[in-house]
Short mmCIF file of C-alpha atoms in Angstrom, two decimals:
data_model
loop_
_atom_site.label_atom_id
_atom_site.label_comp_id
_atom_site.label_asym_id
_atom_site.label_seq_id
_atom_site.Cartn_x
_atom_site.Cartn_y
_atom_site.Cartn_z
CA UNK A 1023 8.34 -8.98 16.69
CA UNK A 1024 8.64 -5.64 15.40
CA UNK A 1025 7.33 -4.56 12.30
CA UNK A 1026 8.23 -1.66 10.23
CA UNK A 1027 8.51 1.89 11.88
CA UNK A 1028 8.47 5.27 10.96
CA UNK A 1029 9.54 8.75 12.38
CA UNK A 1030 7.69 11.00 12.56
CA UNK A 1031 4.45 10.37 12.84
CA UNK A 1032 3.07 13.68 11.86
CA UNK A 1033 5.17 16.82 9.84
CA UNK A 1034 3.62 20.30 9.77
CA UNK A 1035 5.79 23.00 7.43
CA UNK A 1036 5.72 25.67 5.87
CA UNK A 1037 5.57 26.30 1.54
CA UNK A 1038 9.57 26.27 1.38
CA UNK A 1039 10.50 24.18 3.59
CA UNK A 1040 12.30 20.90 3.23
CA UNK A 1041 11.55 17.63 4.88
CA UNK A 1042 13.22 14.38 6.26
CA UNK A 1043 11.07 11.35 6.80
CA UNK A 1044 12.60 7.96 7.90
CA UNK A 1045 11.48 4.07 7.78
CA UNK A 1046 13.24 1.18 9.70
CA UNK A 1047 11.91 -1.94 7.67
CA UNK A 1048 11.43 -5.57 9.13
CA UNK A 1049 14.98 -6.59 9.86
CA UNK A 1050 15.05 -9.39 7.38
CA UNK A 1051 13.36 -7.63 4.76
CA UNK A 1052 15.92 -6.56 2.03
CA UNK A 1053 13.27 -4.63 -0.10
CA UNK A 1054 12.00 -1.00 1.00
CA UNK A 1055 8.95 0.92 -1.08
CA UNK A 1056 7.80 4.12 -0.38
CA UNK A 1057 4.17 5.20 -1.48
CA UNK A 1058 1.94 8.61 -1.05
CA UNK A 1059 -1.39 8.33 -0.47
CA UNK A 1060 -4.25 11.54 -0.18
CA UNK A 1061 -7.56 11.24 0.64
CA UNK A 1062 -10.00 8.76 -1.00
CA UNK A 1063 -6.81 7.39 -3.49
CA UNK A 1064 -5.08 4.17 -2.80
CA UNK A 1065 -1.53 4.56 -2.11
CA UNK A 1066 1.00 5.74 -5.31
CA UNK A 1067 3.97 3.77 -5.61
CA UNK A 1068 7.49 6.55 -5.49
CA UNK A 1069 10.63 4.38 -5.54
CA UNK A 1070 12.11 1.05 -4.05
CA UNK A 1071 15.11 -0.40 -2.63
CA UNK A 1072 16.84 -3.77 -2.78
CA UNK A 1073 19.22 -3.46 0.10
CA UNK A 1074 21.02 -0.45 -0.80
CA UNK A 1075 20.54 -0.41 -4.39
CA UNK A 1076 17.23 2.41 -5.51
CA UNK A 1077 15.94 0.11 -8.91
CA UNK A 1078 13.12 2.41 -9.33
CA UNK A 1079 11.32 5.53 -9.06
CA UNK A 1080 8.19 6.93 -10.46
CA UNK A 1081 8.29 9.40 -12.93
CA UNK A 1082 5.79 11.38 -10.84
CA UNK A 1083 8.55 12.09 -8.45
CA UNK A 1084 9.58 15.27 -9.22
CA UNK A 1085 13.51 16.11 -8.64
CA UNK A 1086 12.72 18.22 -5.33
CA UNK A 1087 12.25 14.21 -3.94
CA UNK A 1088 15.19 12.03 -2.88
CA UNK A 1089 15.93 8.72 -1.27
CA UNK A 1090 18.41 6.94 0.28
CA UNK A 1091 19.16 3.50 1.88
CA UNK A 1092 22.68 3.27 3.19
CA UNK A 1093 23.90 0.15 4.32
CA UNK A 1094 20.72 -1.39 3.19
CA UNK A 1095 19.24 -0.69 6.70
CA UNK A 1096 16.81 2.14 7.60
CA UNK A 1097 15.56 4.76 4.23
CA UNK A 1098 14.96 8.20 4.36
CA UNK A 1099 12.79 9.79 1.91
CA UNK A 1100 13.67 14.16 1.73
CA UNK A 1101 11.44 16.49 0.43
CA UNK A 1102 13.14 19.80 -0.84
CA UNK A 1103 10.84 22.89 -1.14
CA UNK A 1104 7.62 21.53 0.01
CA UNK A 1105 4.76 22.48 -2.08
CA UNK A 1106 0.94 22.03 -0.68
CA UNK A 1107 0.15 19.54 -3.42
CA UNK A 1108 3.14 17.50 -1.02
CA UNK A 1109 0.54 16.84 1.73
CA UNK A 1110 -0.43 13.23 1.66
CA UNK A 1111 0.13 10.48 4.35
CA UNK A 1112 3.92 8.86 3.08
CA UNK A 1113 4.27 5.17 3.45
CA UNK A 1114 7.10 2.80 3.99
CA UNK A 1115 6.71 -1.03 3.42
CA UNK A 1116 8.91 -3.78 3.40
CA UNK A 1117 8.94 -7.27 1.63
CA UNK A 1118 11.55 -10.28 1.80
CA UNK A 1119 13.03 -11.91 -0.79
CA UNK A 1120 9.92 -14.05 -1.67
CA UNK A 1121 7.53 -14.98 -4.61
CA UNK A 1122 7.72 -13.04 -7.77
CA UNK A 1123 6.26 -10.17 -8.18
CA UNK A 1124 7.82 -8.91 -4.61
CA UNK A 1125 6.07 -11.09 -1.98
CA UNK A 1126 3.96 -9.53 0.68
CA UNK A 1127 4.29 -6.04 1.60
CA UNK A 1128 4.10 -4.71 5.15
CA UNK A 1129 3.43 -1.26 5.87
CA UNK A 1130 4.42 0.92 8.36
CA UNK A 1131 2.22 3.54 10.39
CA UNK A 1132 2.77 6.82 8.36
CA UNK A 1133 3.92 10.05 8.13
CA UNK A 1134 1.22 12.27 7.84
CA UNK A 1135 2.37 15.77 6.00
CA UNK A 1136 0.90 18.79 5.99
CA UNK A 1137 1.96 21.54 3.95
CA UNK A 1138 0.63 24.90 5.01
CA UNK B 242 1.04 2.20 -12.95
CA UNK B 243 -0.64 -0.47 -13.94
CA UNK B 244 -4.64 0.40 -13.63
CA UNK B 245 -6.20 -1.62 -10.87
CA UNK B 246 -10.31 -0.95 -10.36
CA UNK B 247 -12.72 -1.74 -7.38
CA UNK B 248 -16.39 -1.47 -7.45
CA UNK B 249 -17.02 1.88 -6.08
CA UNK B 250 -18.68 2.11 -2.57
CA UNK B 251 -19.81 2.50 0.29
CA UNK B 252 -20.99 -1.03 0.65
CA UNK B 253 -23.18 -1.42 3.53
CA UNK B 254 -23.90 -4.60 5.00
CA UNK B 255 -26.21 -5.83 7.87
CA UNK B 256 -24.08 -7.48 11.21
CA UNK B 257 -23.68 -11.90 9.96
CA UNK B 258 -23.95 -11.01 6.42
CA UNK B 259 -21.30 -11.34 3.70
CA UNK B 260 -19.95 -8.68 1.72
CA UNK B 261 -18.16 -8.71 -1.41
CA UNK B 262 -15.78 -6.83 -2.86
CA UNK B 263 -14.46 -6.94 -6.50
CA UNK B 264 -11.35 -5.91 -8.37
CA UNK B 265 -10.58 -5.80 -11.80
CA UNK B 266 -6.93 -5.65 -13.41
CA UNK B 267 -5.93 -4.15 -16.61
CA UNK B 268 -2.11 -6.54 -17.22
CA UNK B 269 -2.96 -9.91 -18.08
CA UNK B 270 0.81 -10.67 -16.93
CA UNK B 271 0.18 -9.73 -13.70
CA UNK B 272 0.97 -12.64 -11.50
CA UNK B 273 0.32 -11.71 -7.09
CA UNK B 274 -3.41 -10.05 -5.44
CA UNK B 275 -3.44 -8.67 -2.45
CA UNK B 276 -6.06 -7.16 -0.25
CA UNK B 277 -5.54 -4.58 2.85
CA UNK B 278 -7.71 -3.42 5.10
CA UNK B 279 -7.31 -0.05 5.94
CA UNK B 280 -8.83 1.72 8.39
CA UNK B 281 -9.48 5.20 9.23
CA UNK B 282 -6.29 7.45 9.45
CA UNK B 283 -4.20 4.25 9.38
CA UNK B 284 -1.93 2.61 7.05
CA UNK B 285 -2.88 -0.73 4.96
CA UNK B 286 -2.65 -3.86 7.03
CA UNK B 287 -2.63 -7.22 4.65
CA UNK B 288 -4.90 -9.37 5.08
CA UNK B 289 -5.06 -11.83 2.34
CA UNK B 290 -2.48 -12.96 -0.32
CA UNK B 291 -2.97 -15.05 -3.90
CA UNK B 292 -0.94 -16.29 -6.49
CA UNK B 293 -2.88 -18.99 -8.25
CA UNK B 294 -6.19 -18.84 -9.82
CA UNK B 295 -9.19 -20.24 -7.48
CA UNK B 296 -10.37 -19.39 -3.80
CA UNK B 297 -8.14 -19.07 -0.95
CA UNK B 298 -9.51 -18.78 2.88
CA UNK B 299 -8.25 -17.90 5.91
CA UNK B 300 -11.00 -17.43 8.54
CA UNK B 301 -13.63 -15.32 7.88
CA UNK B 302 -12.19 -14.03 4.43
CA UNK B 303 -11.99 -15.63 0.91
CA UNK B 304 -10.22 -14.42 -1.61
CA UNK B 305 -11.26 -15.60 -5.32
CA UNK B 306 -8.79 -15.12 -8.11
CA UNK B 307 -9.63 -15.53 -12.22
CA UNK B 308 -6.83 -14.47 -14.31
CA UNK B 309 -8.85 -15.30 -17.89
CA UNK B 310 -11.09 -12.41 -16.78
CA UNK B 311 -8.08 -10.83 -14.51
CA UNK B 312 -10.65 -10.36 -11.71
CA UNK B 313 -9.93 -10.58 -7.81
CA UNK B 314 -12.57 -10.75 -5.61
CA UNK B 315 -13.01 -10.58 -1.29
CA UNK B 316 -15.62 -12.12 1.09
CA UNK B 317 -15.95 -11.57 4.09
CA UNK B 318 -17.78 -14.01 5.70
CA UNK B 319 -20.13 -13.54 8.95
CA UNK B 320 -19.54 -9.50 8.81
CA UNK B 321 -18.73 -7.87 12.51
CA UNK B 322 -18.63 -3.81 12.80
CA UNK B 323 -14.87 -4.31 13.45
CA UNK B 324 -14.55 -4.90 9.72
CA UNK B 325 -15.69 -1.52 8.99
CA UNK B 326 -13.22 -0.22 7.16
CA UNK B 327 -11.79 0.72 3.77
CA UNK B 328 -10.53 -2.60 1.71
CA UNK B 329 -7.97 -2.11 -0.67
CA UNK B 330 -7.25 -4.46 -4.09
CA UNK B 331 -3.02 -4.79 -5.18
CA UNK B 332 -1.42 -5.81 -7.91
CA UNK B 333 1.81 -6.10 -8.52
CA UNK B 334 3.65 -4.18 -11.17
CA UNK B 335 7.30 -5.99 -11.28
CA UNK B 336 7.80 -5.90 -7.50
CA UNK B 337 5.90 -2.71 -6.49
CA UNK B 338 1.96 -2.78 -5.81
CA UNK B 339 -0.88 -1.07 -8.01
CA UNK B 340 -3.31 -0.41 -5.46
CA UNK B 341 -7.17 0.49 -6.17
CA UNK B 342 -9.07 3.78 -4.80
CA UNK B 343 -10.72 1.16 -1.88
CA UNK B 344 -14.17 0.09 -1.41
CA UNK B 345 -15.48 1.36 2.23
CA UNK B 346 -17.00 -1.08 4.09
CA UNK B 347 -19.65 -0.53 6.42
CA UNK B 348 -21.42 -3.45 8.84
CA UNK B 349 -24.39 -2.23 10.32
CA UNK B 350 -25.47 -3.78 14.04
#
């Protein structure tokens, strides 16, 4: 069984820099999130997928963010001109097509950034 | 985001005790709770789901579910060290998840 993964673990870059992260979901899980989470904070919801389709994004994610989900598959989540206020742990989870409000969301390991 | 609140911790408990953990939930339309355990410098593993108002177990955890107050409580049953950790409270929000700051759990031996 494998459950969601994400690459890479851990990102250290410099102010400037931009950023790929990726997230394979649960195979038969058609919807993809991505969240932020710092220190002490639950995570912050930034956009999700239904297979390839983005139906929403938070308005806290600024226009240096971007996300993609070709073929409904794997997601990659770029960050353009990192800032330090970017550092935060970024996390993928996926959910089938169950109960409303979503169904059950399973999260991946992480990507830890650090912005120096 | 739809404002989700947990009692603030830590909450430290002795080893066979139960804690409890509570969750409040501002959208009265809100309609599936979840709680993750977290622990340190790892991402949220779920460990309880519910949908309709009243208790719902699975092992050693309870979760407890009013939506006339919109109020979601945990217990954990029996407490072990092992559920050290930081518990997090979801709501959902259309089909993404309001999550709470966390209440850190502590289980002294």
């Amino acid at each position: 069984d494998t459950g969601v993964s994400q690459d890479p673990r851990h990102k250290i870059t410099k102010r400037g820099q931009n950023v790929t992260f990726r997230c394979d979901p649960i195979s038969e899980h058609n919807r993809l999130y991505w969240y932020r989470q710092t220190l002490g904070q639950g995570p912050e919801f930034l956009t999700y997928f239904q297979n390839e389709a983005q139906l929403e994004k938070s308005r806290l994610l600024s226009d240096r963010f971007s996300a993609e989900r070709p073929k409904g598959s794997f997601s990659t989540l770029e960050i353009q001109r990192t800032e330090q206020g970017d550092s935060a742990m970024y996390l993928c989870a996926s959910s089938g097509a169950g109960t409303s409000g979503g169904g059950e969301q399973f999260f991946g390991p992480g990507t830890r950034l650090t912005v120096l | 985001q739809k404002e989700v609140e947990q009692n603030s911790g830590p909450l430290s408990v002795p080893e066979g005790a139960i804690a409890s953990l509570n969750c409040t939930y501002s959208d009265r339309g809100s309609q599936s709770f979840f709680w993750y355990r977290q622990y340190s410098g790892k991402s949220p593993e779920l460990i309880m789901f519910i949908y309709s108002n009243g208790d719902k177990e699975d092992g050693r955890f309870t979760a407890q579910l009013n939506k006339a107050s919109q109020y979601v409580s945990l217990l954990i049953r029996d407490s072990q060290p092992s559920d050290s950790a930081t518990y997090l409270c979801a709501v959902n929000d259309d089909y993404k998840l309001s999550f709470g700051a966390g209440t850190t759990v502590t289980v002294r031996a």
